[in-house]
GROMACS .gro file of N, CA and C in nm:
model
  420
    1MET      N    1  -6.342  -2.645  -0.127
    1MET     CA    2  -6.415  -2.619  -0.252
    1MET      C    3  -6.553  -2.718  -0.217
    2ALA      N    4  -6.659  -2.650  -0.234
    2ALA     CA    5  -6.791  -2.717  -0.226
    2ALA      C    6  -6.821  -2.791  -0.331
    3ASP      N    7  -6.904  -2.913  -0.302
    3ASP     CA    8  -6.932  -3.009  -0.417
    3ASP      C    9  -7.010  -2.920  -0.542
    4GLU      N   10  -7.083  -2.830  -0.497
    4GLU     CA   11  -7.157  -2.777  -0.622
    4GLU      C   12  -7.036  -2.688  -0.687
    5GLN      N   13  -6.936  -2.637  -0.644
    5GLN     CA   14  -6.844  -2.568  -0.716
    5GLN      C   15  -6.749  -2.662  -0.788
    6LYS      N   16  -6.730  -2.783  -0.736
    6LYS     CA   17  -6.650  -2.894  -0.812
    6LYS      C   18  -6.726  -2.935  -0.932
    7PHE      N   19  -6.860  -2.937  -0.909
    7PHE     CA   20  -6.949  -2.976  -1.030
    7PHE      C   21  -6.951  -2.883  -1.150
    8GLU      N   22  -6.961  -2.759  -1.087
    8GLU     CA   23  -6.959  -2.636  -1.181
    8GLU      C   24  -6.823  -2.653  -1.271
    9GLY      N   25  -6.732  -2.666  -1.189
    9GLY     CA   26  -6.589  -2.673  -1.263
    9GLY      C   27  -6.565  -2.802  -1.352
   10PHE      N   28  -6.634  -2.909  -1.320
   10PHE     CA   29  -6.623  -3.003  -1.396
   10PHE      C   30  -6.704  -2.996  -1.519
   11LYS      N   31  -6.809  -2.938  -1.522
   11LYS     CA   32  -6.899  -2.907  -1.650
   11LYS      C   33  -6.821  -2.812  -1.742
   12GLN      N   34  -6.763  -2.710  -1.675
   12GLN     CA   35  -6.679  -2.603  -1.766
   12GLN      C   36  -6.551  -2.701  -1.825
   13GLN      N   37  -6.497  -2.783  -1.744
   13GLN     CA   38  -6.383  -2.855  -1.816
   13GLN      C   39  -6.439  -2.943  -1.920
   14GLN      N   40  -6.555  -2.996  -1.911
   14GLN     CA   41  -6.623  -3.098  -2.013
   14GLN      C   42  -6.639  -3.008  -2.136
   15LEU      N   43  -6.707  -2.885  -2.123
   15LEU     CA   44  -6.724  -2.785  -2.242
   15LEU      C   45  -6.600  -2.749  -2.315
   16ALA      N   46  -6.478  -2.723  -2.230
   16ALA     CA   47  -6.359  -2.682  -2.279
   16ALA      C   48  -6.290  -2.806  -2.367
   17ASP      N   49  -6.293  -2.908  -2.305
   17ASP     CA   50  -6.250  -3.036  -2.379
   17ASP      C   51  -6.321  -3.049  -2.517
   18ASN      N   52  -6.468  -3.046  -2.499
   18ASN     CA   53  -6.544  -3.057  -2.634
   18ASN      C   54  -6.509  -2.967  -2.721
   19GLU      N   55  -6.478  -2.821  -2.691
   19GLU     CA   56  -6.449  -2.728  -2.769
   19GLU      C   57  -6.332  -2.743  -2.841
   20ALA      N   58  -6.223  -2.779  -2.767
   20ALA     CA   59  -6.100  -2.812  -2.811
   20ALA      C   60  -6.087  -2.932  -2.913
   21LYS      N   61  -6.160  -3.027  -2.887
   21LYS     CA   62  -6.194  -3.141  -2.993
   21LYS      C   63  -6.270  -3.127  -3.107
   22TYR      N   64  -6.395  -3.062  -3.077
   22TYR     CA   65  -6.484  -3.046  -3.198
   22TYR      C   66  -6.547  -2.906  -3.235
   23GLY      N   67  -6.490  -2.830  -3.135
   23GLY     CA   68  -6.557  -2.688  -3.162
   23GLY      C   69  -6.575  -2.626  -3.301
   24LYS      N   70  -6.473  -2.619  -3.378
   24LYS     CA   71  -6.466  -2.570  -3.522
   24LYS      C   72  -6.586  -2.670  -3.604
   25GLU      N   73  -6.553  -2.791  -3.582
   25GLU     CA   74  -6.645  -2.891  -3.668
   25GLU      C   75  -6.781  -2.873  -3.637
   26ILE      N   76  -6.820  -2.878  -3.507
   26ILE     CA   77  -6.970  -2.865  -3.485
   26ILE      C   78  -7.025  -2.734  -3.503
   27ARG      N   79  -6.950  -2.626  -3.495
   27ARG     CA   80  -6.998  -2.501  -3.533
   27ARG      C   81  -7.011  -2.500  -3.683
   28ASN      N   82  -6.934  -2.556  -3.767
   28ASN     CA   83  -6.956  -2.554  -3.930
   28ASN      C   84  -7.064  -2.630  -3.960
   29ALA      N   85  -7.100  -2.730  -3.863
   29ALA     CA   86  -7.217  -2.831  -3.902
   29ALA      C   87  -7.354  -2.778  -3.859
   30TYR      N   88  -7.347  -2.711  -3.740
   30TYR     CA   89  -7.470  -2.673  -3.677
   30TYR      C   90  -7.492  -2.521  -3.653
   31GLY      N   91  -7.392  -2.436  -3.677
   31GLY     CA   92  -7.398  -2.311  -3.652
   31GLY      C   93  -7.347  -2.269  -3.493
   32ALA      N   94  -7.308  -2.139  -3.490
   32ALA     CA   95  -7.251  -2.100  -3.349
   32ALA      C   96  -7.374  -2.093  -3.258
   33GLU      N   97  -7.479  -2.026  -3.315
   33GLU     CA   98  -7.587  -2.002  -3.224
   33GLU      C   99  -7.649  -2.133  -3.152
   34THR      N  100  -7.669  -2.241  -3.239
   34THR     CA  101  -7.706  -2.370  -3.192
   34THR      C  102  -7.615  -2.443  -3.084
   35ILE      N  103  -7.480  -2.434  -3.135
   35ILE     CA  104  -7.390  -2.469  -3.021
   35ILE      C  105  -7.395  -2.402  -2.903
   36GLN      N  106  -7.405  -2.272  -2.908
   36GLN     CA  107  -7.402  -2.189  -2.779
   36GLN      C  108  -7.526  -2.230  -2.704
   37LYS      N  109  -7.657  -2.260  -2.747
   37LYS     CA  110  -7.763  -2.288  -2.686
   37LYS      C  111  -7.754  -2.410  -2.636
   38ALA      N  112  -7.689  -2.507  -2.694
   38ALA     CA  113  -7.679  -2.654  -2.629
   38ALA      C  114  -7.561  -2.630  -2.532
   39ASN      N  115  -7.463  -2.547  -2.542
   39ASN     CA  116  -7.360  -2.544  -2.441
   39ASN      C  117  -7.429  -2.485  -2.294
   40ASN      N  118  -7.515  -2.383  -2.317
   40ASN     CA  119  -7.597  -2.322  -2.209
   40ASN      C  120  -7.670  -2.422  -2.155
   41GLN      N  121  -7.742  -2.504  -2.223
   41GLN     CA  122  -7.808  -2.606  -2.149
   41GLN      C  123  -7.749  -2.695  -2.074
   42PHE      N  124  -7.626  -2.746  -2.124
   42PHE     CA  125  -7.533  -2.830  -2.044
   42PHE      C  126  -7.493  -2.759  -1.917
   43GLU      N  127  -7.453  -2.626  -1.929
   43GLU     CA  128  -7.413  -2.546  -1.810
   43GLU      C  129  -7.521  -2.541  -1.722
   44ASN      N  130  -7.637  -2.544  -1.739
   44ASN     CA  131  -7.752  -2.540  -1.653
   44ASN      C  132  -7.809  -2.680  -1.592
   45LEU      N  133  -7.737  -2.783  -1.630
   45LEU     CA  134  -7.775  -2.895  -1.579
   45LEU      C  135  -7.744  -2.907  -1.436
   46THR      N  136  -7.826  -2.959  -1.364
   46THR     CA  137  -7.794  -2.979  -1.225
   46THR      C  138  -7.726  -3.118  -1.212
   47GLU      N  139  -7.659  -3.147  -1.079
   47GLU     CA  140  -7.605  -3.248  -1.082
   47GLU      C  141  -7.694  -3.388  -1.093
   48LYS      N  142  -7.801  -3.396  -1.057
   48LYS     CA  143  -7.904  -3.486  -1.065
   48LYS      C  144  -7.937  -3.510  -1.221
   49GLN      N  145  -7.964  -3.399  -1.287
   49GLN     CA  146  -7.976  -3.433  -1.438
   49GLN      C  147  -7.873  -3.459  -1.509
   50TYR      N  148  -7.747  -3.428  -1.473
   50TYR     CA  149  -7.630  -3.470  -1.543
   50TYR      C  150  -7.615  -3.631  -1.505
   51THR      N  151  -7.631  -3.666  -1.374
   51THR     CA  152  -7.636  -3.810  -1.349
   51THR      C  153  -7.741  -3.899  -1.419
   52ASP      N  154  -7.879  -3.843  -1.451
   52ASP     CA  155  -7.974  -3.888  -1.517
   52ASP      C  156  -7.936  -3.912  -1.659
   53MET      N  157  -7.862  -3.796  -1.721
   53MET     CA  158  -7.805  -3.820  -1.871
   53MET      C  159  -7.706  -3.915  -1.876
   54GLN      N  160  -7.613  -3.933  -1.793
   54GLN     CA  161  -7.519  -4.032  -1.805
   54GLN      C  162  -7.584  -4.159  -1.796
   55ALA      N  163  -7.672  -4.178  -1.689
   55ALA     CA  164  -7.747  -4.320  -1.668
   55ALA      C  165  -7.837  -4.345  -1.805
   56THR      N  166  -7.897  -4.248  -1.859
   56THR     CA  167  -7.961  -4.281  -1.984
   56THR      C  168  -7.863  -4.327  -2.099
   57ALA      N  169  -7.760  -4.256  -2.106
   57ALA     CA  170  -7.656  -4.300  -2.204
   57ALA      C  171  -7.622  -4.456  -2.188
   58ASP      N  172  -7.581  -4.478  -2.071
   58ASP     CA  173  -7.549  -4.627  -2.041
   58ASP      C  174  -7.667  -4.724  -2.050
   59MET      N  175  -7.791  -4.705  -2.017
   59MET     CA  176  -7.911  -4.754  -2.062
   59MET      C  177  -7.909  -4.791  -2.219
   60ILE      N  178  -7.906  -4.675  -2.281
   60ILE     CA  179  -7.909  -4.680  -2.435
   60ILE      C  180  -7.830  -4.791  -2.496
   61LEU      N  181  -7.692  -4.784  -2.447
   61LEU     CA  182  -7.594  -4.881  -2.474
   61LEU      C  183  -7.626  -5.031  -2.449
   62THR      N  184  -7.660  -5.046  -2.318
   62THR     CA  185  -7.718  -5.164  -2.262
   62THR      C  186  -7.826  -5.235  -2.324
   63ASN      N  187  -7.927  -5.153  -2.357
   63ASN     CA  188  -8.045  -5.199  -2.425
   63ASN      C  189  -8.008  -5.216  -2.567
   64LEU      N  190  -7.935  -5.131  -2.637
   64LEU     CA  191  -7.884  -5.168  -2.780
   64LEU      C  192  -7.815  -5.298  -2.807
   65LYS      N  193  -7.740  -5.315  -2.700
   65LYS     CA  194  -7.659  -5.452  -2.725
   65LYS      C  195  -7.766  -5.575  -2.741
   66GLU      N  196  -7.871  -5.564  -2.664
   66GLU     CA  197  -7.946  -5.663  -2.665
   66GLU      C  198  -8.049  -5.667  -2.786
   67ALA      N  199  -8.088  -5.557  -2.814
   67ALA     CA  200  -8.183  -5.517  -2.939
   67ALA      C  201  -8.123  -5.551  -3.068
   68VAL      N  202  -8.004  -5.526  -3.080
   68VAL     CA  203  -7.928  -5.570  -3.215
   68VAL      C  204  -7.931  -5.718  -3.245
   69LYS      N  205  -7.947  -5.785  -3.150
   69LYS     CA  206  -7.967  -5.919  -3.174
   69LYS      C  207  -8.097  -5.964  -3.253
   70THR      N  208  -8.187  -5.886  -3.229
   70THR     CA  209  -8.305  -5.917  -3.287
   70THR      C  210  -8.307  -5.894  -3.438
   71SER      N  211  -8.219  -5.806  -3.490
   71SER     CA  212  -8.195  -5.758  -3.630
   71SER      C  213  -8.336  -5.690  -3.671
   72ASN      N  214  -8.408  -5.629  -3.587
   72ASN     CA  215  -8.528  -5.561  -3.635
   72ASN      C  216  -8.527  -5.433  -3.554
   73PRO      N  217  -8.485  -5.335  -3.634
   73PRO     CA  218  -8.502  -5.191  -3.580
   73PRO      C  219  -8.647  -5.129  -3.562
   74ALA      N  220  -8.741  -5.211  -3.622
   74ALA     CA  221  -8.886  -5.156  -3.598
   74ALA      C  222  -8.943  -5.225  -3.474
   75SER      N  223  -8.870  -5.324  -3.402
   75SER     CA  224  -8.909  -5.377  -3.292
   75SER      C  225  -8.948  -5.287  -3.184
   76GLU      N  226  -9.037  -5.343  -3.070
   76GLU     CA  227  -9.067  -5.264  -2.955
   76GLU      C  228  -8.959  -5.233  -2.900
   77ALA      N  229  -8.858  -5.316  -2.862
   77ALA     CA  230  -8.730  -5.286  -2.787
   77ALA      C  231  -8.644  -5.163  -2.876
   78ALA      N  232  -8.646  -5.176  -2.989
   78ALA     CA  233  -8.566  -5.097  -3.080
   78ALA      C  234  -8.612  -4.943  -3.079
   79GLN      N  235  -8.769  -4.947  -3.087
   79GLN     CA  236  -8.825  -4.806  -3.086
   79GLN      C  237  -8.803  -4.759  -2.924
   80GLU      N  238  -8.813  -4.843  -2.831
   80GLU     CA  239  -8.801  -4.780  -2.688
   80GLU      C  240  -8.671  -4.721  -2.673
   81ILE      N  241  -8.558  -4.780  -2.746
   81ILE     CA  242  -8.426  -4.721  -2.747
   81ILE      C  243  -8.433  -4.590  -2.827
   82ALA      N  244  -8.489  -4.580  -2.930
   82ALA     CA  245  -8.496  -4.451  -3.008
   82ALA      C  246  -8.564  -4.347  -2.918
   83LYS      N  247  -8.667  -4.389  -2.848
   83LYS     CA  248  -8.740  -4.285  -2.756
   83LYS      C  249  -8.663  -4.245  -2.652
   84LEU      N  250  -8.571  -4.358  -2.584
   84LEU     CA  251  -8.493  -4.321  -2.476
   84LEU      C  252  -8.377  -4.237  -2.538
   85HIS      N  253  -8.326  -4.246  -2.662
   85HIS     CA  254  -8.228  -4.153  -2.743
   85HIS      C  255  -8.289  -4.012  -2.735
   86LYS      N  256  -8.400  -4.012  -2.776
   86LYS     CA  257  -8.470  -3.866  -2.784
   86LYS      C  258  -8.469  -3.814  -2.644
   87TYR      N  259  -8.491  -3.867  -2.537
   87TYR     CA  260  -8.489  -3.817  -2.397
   87TYR      C  261  -8.352  -3.780  -2.372
   88TRP      N  262  -8.249  -3.863  -2.398
   88TRP     CA  263  -8.115  -3.832  -2.382
   88TRP      C  264  -8.062  -3.692  -2.440
   89LEU      N  265  -8.120  -3.681  -2.580
   89LEU     CA  266  -8.096  -3.548  -2.637
   89LEU      C  267  -8.154  -3.429  -2.572
   90SER      N  268  -8.267  -3.456  -2.504
   90SER     CA  269  -8.336  -3.345  -2.434
   90SER      C  270  -8.243  -3.278  -2.314
   91PHE      N  271  -8.144  -3.344  -2.283
   91PHE     CA  272  -8.066  -3.280  -2.167
   91PHE      C  273  -7.970  -3.158  -2.231
   92THR      N  274  -7.939  -3.171  -2.361
   92THR     CA  275  -7.863  -3.082  -2.408
   92THR      C  276  -7.915  -3.014  -2.545
   93TRP      N  277  -8.022  -3.075  -2.594
   93TRP     CA  278  -8.091  -3.014  -2.713
   93TRP      C  279  -8.170  -2.885  -2.661
   94PRO      N  280  -8.173  -2.770  -2.710
   94PRO     CA  281  -8.265  -2.672  -2.663
   94PRO      C  282  -8.409  -2.692  -2.739
   95ALA      N  283  -8.412  -2.759  -2.842
   95ALA     CA  284  -8.526  -2.809  -2.901
   95ALA      C  285  -8.534  -2.944  -2.990
   96TYR      N  286  -8.627  -3.006  -3.000
   96TYR     CA  287  -8.614  -3.137  -3.059
   96TYR      C  288  -8.694  -3.120  -3.197
   97SER      N  289  -8.622  -3.191  -3.289
   97SER     CA  290  -8.706  -3.190  -3.424
   97SER      C  291  -8.675  -3.345  -3.472
   98LYS      N  292  -8.758  -3.396  -3.552
   98LYS     CA  293  -8.751  -3.536  -3.597
   98LYS      C  294  -8.635  -3.524  -3.700
   99ALA      N  295  -8.629  -3.417  -3.773
   99ALA     CA  296  -8.540  -3.414  -3.889
   99ALA      C  297  -8.390  -3.409  -3.819
  100ALA      N  298  -8.372  -3.332  -3.716
  100ALA     CA  299  -8.249  -3.331  -3.647
  100ALA      C  300  -8.202  -3.451  -3.600
  101HIS      N  301  -8.325  -3.523  -3.528
  101HIS     CA  302  -8.286  -3.654  -3.482
  101HIS      C  303  -8.230  -3.747  -3.594
  102ARG      N  304  -8.299  -3.768  -3.698
  102ARG     CA  305  -8.254  -3.840  -3.825
  102ARG      C  306  -8.115  -3.803  -3.854
  103GLY      N  307  -8.092  -3.669  -3.873
  103GLY     CA  308  -7.960  -3.611  -3.910
  103GLY      C  309  -7.845  -3.670  -3.818
  104LEU      N  310  -7.880  -3.656  -3.679
  104LEU     CA  311  -7.783  -3.691  -3.598
  104LEU      C  312  -7.749  -3.854  -3.615
  105ALA      N  313  -7.843  -3.939  -3.624
  105ALA     CA  314  -7.842  -4.068  -3.651
  105ALA      C  315  -7.758  -4.100  -3.768
  106GLU      N  316  -7.765  -4.032  -3.871
  106GLU     CA  317  -7.695  -4.041  -3.996
  106GLU      C  318  -7.543  -4.019  -3.971
  107MET      N  319  -7.506  -3.935  -3.879
  107MET     CA  320  -7.350  -3.922  -3.842
  107MET      C  321  -7.305  -4.041  -3.774
  108TYR      N  322  -7.408  -4.139  -3.687
  108TYR     CA  323  -7.355  -4.243  -3.635
  108TYR      C  324  -7.292  -4.354  -3.719
  109ILE      N  325  -7.358  -4.344  -3.857
  109ILE     CA  326  -7.293  -4.433  -3.960
  109ILE      C  327  -7.181  -4.367  -4.047
  110ALA      N  328  -7.196  -4.227  -4.045
  110ALA     CA  329  -7.097  -4.149  -4.163
  110ALA      C  330  -6.955  -4.128  -4.101
  111ASP      N  331  -6.974  -4.121  -3.961
  111ASP     CA  332  -6.850  -4.087  -3.889
  111ASP      C  333  -6.789  -4.208  -3.785
  112GLN      N  334  -6.687  -4.261  -3.832
  112GLN     CA  335  -6.620  -4.364  -3.761
  112GLN      C  336  -6.611  -4.341  -3.600
  113ARG      N  337  -6.610  -4.224  -3.562
  113ARG     CA  338  -6.586  -4.191  -3.428
  113ARG      C  339  -6.727  -4.242  -3.349
  114PHE      N  340  -6.840  -4.205  -3.410
  114PHE     CA  341  -6.968  -4.225  -3.363
  114PHE      C  342  -6.985  -4.371  -3.367
  115THR      N  343  -6.967  -4.428  -3.481
  115THR     CA  344  -6.973  -4.572  -3.527
  115THR      C  345  -6.912  -4.656  -3.402
  116LYS      N  346  -6.780  -4.627  -3.368
  116LYS     CA  347  -6.701  -4.685  -3.275
  116LYS      C  348  -6.764  -4.675  -3.120
  117TYR      N  349  -6.821  -4.561  -3.104
  117TYR     CA  350  -6.885  -4.525  -2.965
  117TYR      C  351  -7.003  -4.635  -2.949
  118TYR      N  352  -7.083  -4.657  -3.048
  118TYR     CA  353  -7.192  -4.747  -3.043
  118TYR      C  354  -7.151  -4.895  -3.068
  119ASP      N  355  -7.065  -4.919  -3.155
  119ASP     CA  356  -7.027  -5.062  -3.193
  119ASP      C  357  -6.948  -5.137  -3.091
  120GLU      N  358  -6.845  -5.065  -3.029
  120GLU     CA  359  -6.745  -5.123  -2.943
  120GLU      C  360  -6.837  -5.186  -2.834
  121PRO      N  361  -6.920  -5.099  -2.762
  121PRO     CA  362  -6.971  -5.173  -2.639
  121PRO      C  363  -7.113  -5.265  -2.658
  122ALA      N  364  -7.158  -5.223  -2.782
  122ALA     CA  365  -7.296  -5.300  -2.802
  122ALA      C  366  -7.300  -5.397  -2.928
  123GLY      N  367  -7.165  -5.402  -2.981
  123GLY     CA  368  -7.156  -5.503  -3.100
  123GLY      C  369  -7.148  -5.447  -3.243
  124GLU      N  370  -7.093  -5.513  -3.315
  124GLU     CA  371  -7.075  -5.462  -3.451
  124GLU      C  372  -7.211  -5.451  -3.509
  125GLY      N  373  -7.235  -5.334  -3.580
  125GLY     CA  374  -7.374  -5.299  -3.640
  125GLY      C  375  -7.458  -5.241  -3.548
  126ALA      N  376  -7.425  -5.201  -3.433
  126ALA     CA  377  -7.511  -5.138  -3.343
  126ALA      C  378  -7.524  -4.998  -3.390
  127ALA      N  379  -7.439  -4.928  -3.434
  127ALA     CA  380  -7.461  -4.789  -3.487
  127ALA      C  381  -7.566  -4.790  -3.603
  128GLN      N  382  -7.553  -4.869  -3.682
  128GLN     CA  383  -7.641  -4.892  -3.790
  128GLN      C  384  -7.782  -4.925  -3.746
  129PHE      N  385  -7.797  -5.021  -3.653
  129PHE     CA  386  -7.920  -5.046  -3.599
  129PHE      C  387  -7.984  -4.932  -3.548
  130LEU      N  388  -7.900  -4.859  -3.454
  130LEU     CA  389  -7.957  -4.728  -3.381
  130LEU      C  390  -8.008  -4.627  -3.481
  131ARG      N  391  -7.920  -4.615  -3.581
  131ARG     CA  392  -7.954  -4.525  -3.688
  131ARG      C  393  -8.082  -4.563  -3.762
  132ASP      N  394  -8.102  -4.684  -3.786
  132ASP     CA  395  -8.228  -4.747  -3.848
  132ASP      C  396  -8.344  -4.737  -3.764
  133ALA      N  397  -8.345  -4.752  -3.608
  133ALA     CA  398  -8.458  -4.742  -3.536
  133ALA      C  399  -8.482  -4.598  -3.531
  134ILE      N  400  -8.388  -4.497  -3.504
  134ILE     CA  401  -8.430  -4.358  -3.511
  134ILE      C  402  -8.506  -4.303  -3.631
  135HIS      N  403  -8.455  -4.365  -3.740
  135HIS     CA  404  -8.527  -4.320  -3.865
  135HIS      C  405  -8.664  -4.362  -3.869
  136ILE      N  406  -8.702  -4.484  -3.801
  136ILE     CA  407  -8.835  -4.525  -3.805
  136ILE      C  408  -8.911  -4.452  -3.690
  137PHE      N  409  -8.867  -4.439  -3.576
  137PHE     CA  410  -8.913  -4.365  -3.468
  137PHE      C  411  -8.937  -4.222  -3.512
  138ALA      N  412  -8.838  -4.146  -3.575
  138ALA     CA  413  -8.858  -4.007  -3.610
  138ALA      C  414  -8.906  -3.985  -3.748
  139ALA      N  415  -8.968  -4.073  -3.796
  139ALA     CA  416  -9.020  -4.070  -3.958
  139ALA      C  417  -9.133  -3.942  -3.957
  140GLU      N  418  -9.110  -3.877  -4.083
  140GLU     CA  419  -9.195  -3.756  -4.094
  140GLU      C  420  -9.358  -3.806  -4.092
   0.00000   0.00000   0.00000
Protein backbone atom coordinates (compact mmCIF):
# COMPACT_ATOMS: atom_id res chain seq x y z
CA MET A 1 0.00 0.00 0.00
CA ALA A 2 1.38 3.40 -0.98
CA ASP A 3 2.01 6.04 1.67
CA GLU A 4 -0.73 8.22 0.21
CA GLN A 5 -3.25 5.39 0.51
CA LYS A 6 -2.17 4.77 4.09
CA PHE A 7 -2.62 8.45 4.89
CA GLU A 8 -6.08 8.49 3.31
CA GLY A 9 -7.01 5.42 5.34
CA PHE A 10 -5.66 7.08 8.48
CA LYS A 11 -7.83 10.15 7.92
CA GLN A 12 -10.90 7.98 7.31
CA GLN A 13 -10.21 6.14 10.57
CA GLN A 14 -9.85 9.45 12.43
CA LEU A 15 -13.21 10.60 11.06
CA ALA A 16 -14.87 7.27 11.92
CA ASP A 17 -13.49 7.39 15.48
CA ASN A 18 -14.67 10.97 15.91
CA GLU A 19 -18.09 10.06 14.55
CA ALA A 20 -18.40 7.13 16.93
CA LYS A 21 -17.39 9.20 19.95
CA TYR A 22 -18.98 12.57 19.21
CA GLY A 23 -21.09 12.36 16.03
CA LYS A 24 -24.53 12.80 17.54
CA GLU A 25 -23.33 15.38 20.04
CA ILE A 26 -21.57 17.61 17.51
CA ARG A 27 -24.41 17.40 14.99
CA ASN A 28 -26.86 18.50 17.69
CA ALA A 29 -24.57 21.38 18.62
CA TYR A 30 -23.49 22.58 15.16
CA GLY A 31 -25.81 21.01 12.61
CA ALA A 32 -25.20 18.24 10.10
CA GLU A 33 -24.19 20.61 7.30
CA THR A 34 -21.48 22.30 9.35
CA ILE A 35 -20.06 18.97 10.49
CA GLN A 36 -20.07 17.62 6.93
CA LYS A 37 -18.18 20.69 5.69
CA ALA A 38 -15.62 20.30 8.47
CA ASN A 39 -15.25 16.59 7.72
CA ASN A 40 -14.79 17.35 4.02
CA GLN A 41 -12.11 19.89 4.84
CA PHE A 42 -10.33 17.33 7.04
CA GLU A 43 -10.58 14.69 4.30
CA ASN A 44 -8.94 17.09 1.85
CA LEU A 45 -5.93 17.83 4.06
CA THR A 46 -2.62 16.88 2.53
CA GLU A 47 -0.14 15.01 4.67
CA LYS A 48 1.87 18.23 5.05
CA GLN A 49 -1.23 20.16 6.14
CA TYR A 50 -2.09 17.44 8.65
CA THR A 51 1.45 17.53 10.02
CA ASP A 52 1.26 21.33 10.24
CA MET A 53 -2.07 21.08 12.06
CA GLN A 54 -0.59 18.67 14.62
CA ALA A 55 2.52 20.83 15.05
CA THR A 56 0.31 23.87 15.59
CA ALA A 57 -1.70 22.02 18.27
CA ASP A 58 1.54 21.06 20.00
CA MET A 59 2.81 24.64 19.81
CA ILE A 60 -0.41 25.93 21.35
CA LEU A 61 0.01 23.60 24.32
CA THR A 62 3.70 24.38 24.76
CA ASN A 63 3.20 28.15 24.56
CA LEU A 64 0.09 27.97 26.74
CA LYS A 65 2.04 26.28 29.52
CA GLU A 66 4.39 29.28 29.67
CA ALA A 67 1.77 31.98 29.12
CA VAL A 68 -0.47 30.71 31.93
CA LYS A 69 2.30 31.63 34.37
CA THR A 70 1.77 35.31 33.52
CA SER A 71 -1.90 35.22 34.59
CA ASN A 72 -2.53 37.79 31.85
CA PRO A 73 -4.71 36.60 28.96
CA ALA A 74 -4.32 40.03 27.35
CA SER A 75 -0.53 39.70 27.19
CA GLU A 76 1.24 39.58 23.85
CA ALA A 77 2.12 35.91 24.44
CA ALA A 78 -1.50 35.00 25.21
CA GLN A 79 -2.79 36.85 22.18
CA GLU A 80 -0.25 35.08 19.98
CA ILE A 81 -1.65 31.78 21.28
CA ALA A 82 -5.19 32.89 20.45
CA LYS A 83 -4.00 33.85 16.95
CA LEU A 84 -2.28 30.47 16.62
CA HIS A 85 -5.51 28.81 17.78
CA LYS A 86 -7.38 30.61 15.00
CA TYR A 87 -4.81 29.31 12.52
CA TRP A 88 -5.24 25.78 13.92
CA LEU A 89 -9.00 26.04 13.37
CA SER A 90 -8.43 26.96 9.72
CA PHE A 91 -7.34 23.39 9.02
CA THR A 92 -10.84 22.06 9.68
CA TRP A 93 -13.20 25.01 9.81
CA PRO A 94 -14.65 25.91 6.42
CA ALA A 95 -15.19 29.51 7.59
CA TYR A 96 -14.03 31.53 10.60
CA SER A 97 -16.12 33.82 12.73
CA LYS A 98 -15.21 35.53 15.95
CA ALA A 99 -18.49 34.44 17.53
CA ALA A 100 -17.85 30.77 16.70
CA HIS A 101 -14.29 31.06 18.03
CA ARG A 102 -15.59 32.49 21.31
CA GLY A 103 -18.26 29.78 21.45
CA LEU A 104 -15.68 27.05 21.06
CA ALA A 105 -13.58 28.66 23.79
CA GLU A 106 -16.59 28.55 26.11
CA MET A 107 -16.70 24.79 25.64
CA TYR A 108 -13.13 24.59 26.91
CA ILE A 109 -14.36 25.47 30.37
CA ALA A 110 -17.90 24.10 30.17
CA ASP A 111 -16.90 20.57 29.14
CA GLN A 112 -14.46 18.70 31.35
CA ARG A 113 -13.09 16.76 28.37
CA PHE A 114 -11.79 20.00 26.85
CA THR A 115 -10.66 21.37 30.18
CA LYS A 116 -8.64 18.20 30.76
CA TYR A 117 -7.16 18.38 27.23
CA TYR A 118 -5.63 21.79 28.02
CA ASP A 119 -5.10 21.60 31.79
CA GLU A 120 -3.25 18.29 31.89
CA PRO A 121 -0.32 19.27 29.64
CA ALA A 122 -0.33 23.04 30.25
CA GLY A 123 -1.27 23.27 33.93
CA GLU A 124 -4.39 23.78 35.96
CA GLY A 125 -6.30 26.80 34.73
CA ALA A 126 -4.89 26.59 31.19
CA ALA A 127 -8.31 26.04 29.61
CA GLN A 128 -9.73 29.06 31.43
CA PHE A 129 -6.70 31.14 30.43
CA LEU A 130 -7.07 30.09 26.77
CA ARG A 131 -10.79 30.85 26.88
CA ASP A 132 -10.08 34.32 28.26
CA ALA A 133 -7.32 34.98 25.70
CA ILE A 134 -9.60 33.93 22.85
CA HIS A 135 -12.40 36.16 24.13
CA ILE A 136 -10.02 39.11 24.09
CA PHE A 137 -8.62 38.17 20.67
CA ALA A 138 -12.03 37.56 19.10
CA ALA A 139 -13.90 40.42 20.75
CA GLU A 140 -16.59 42.03 18.65
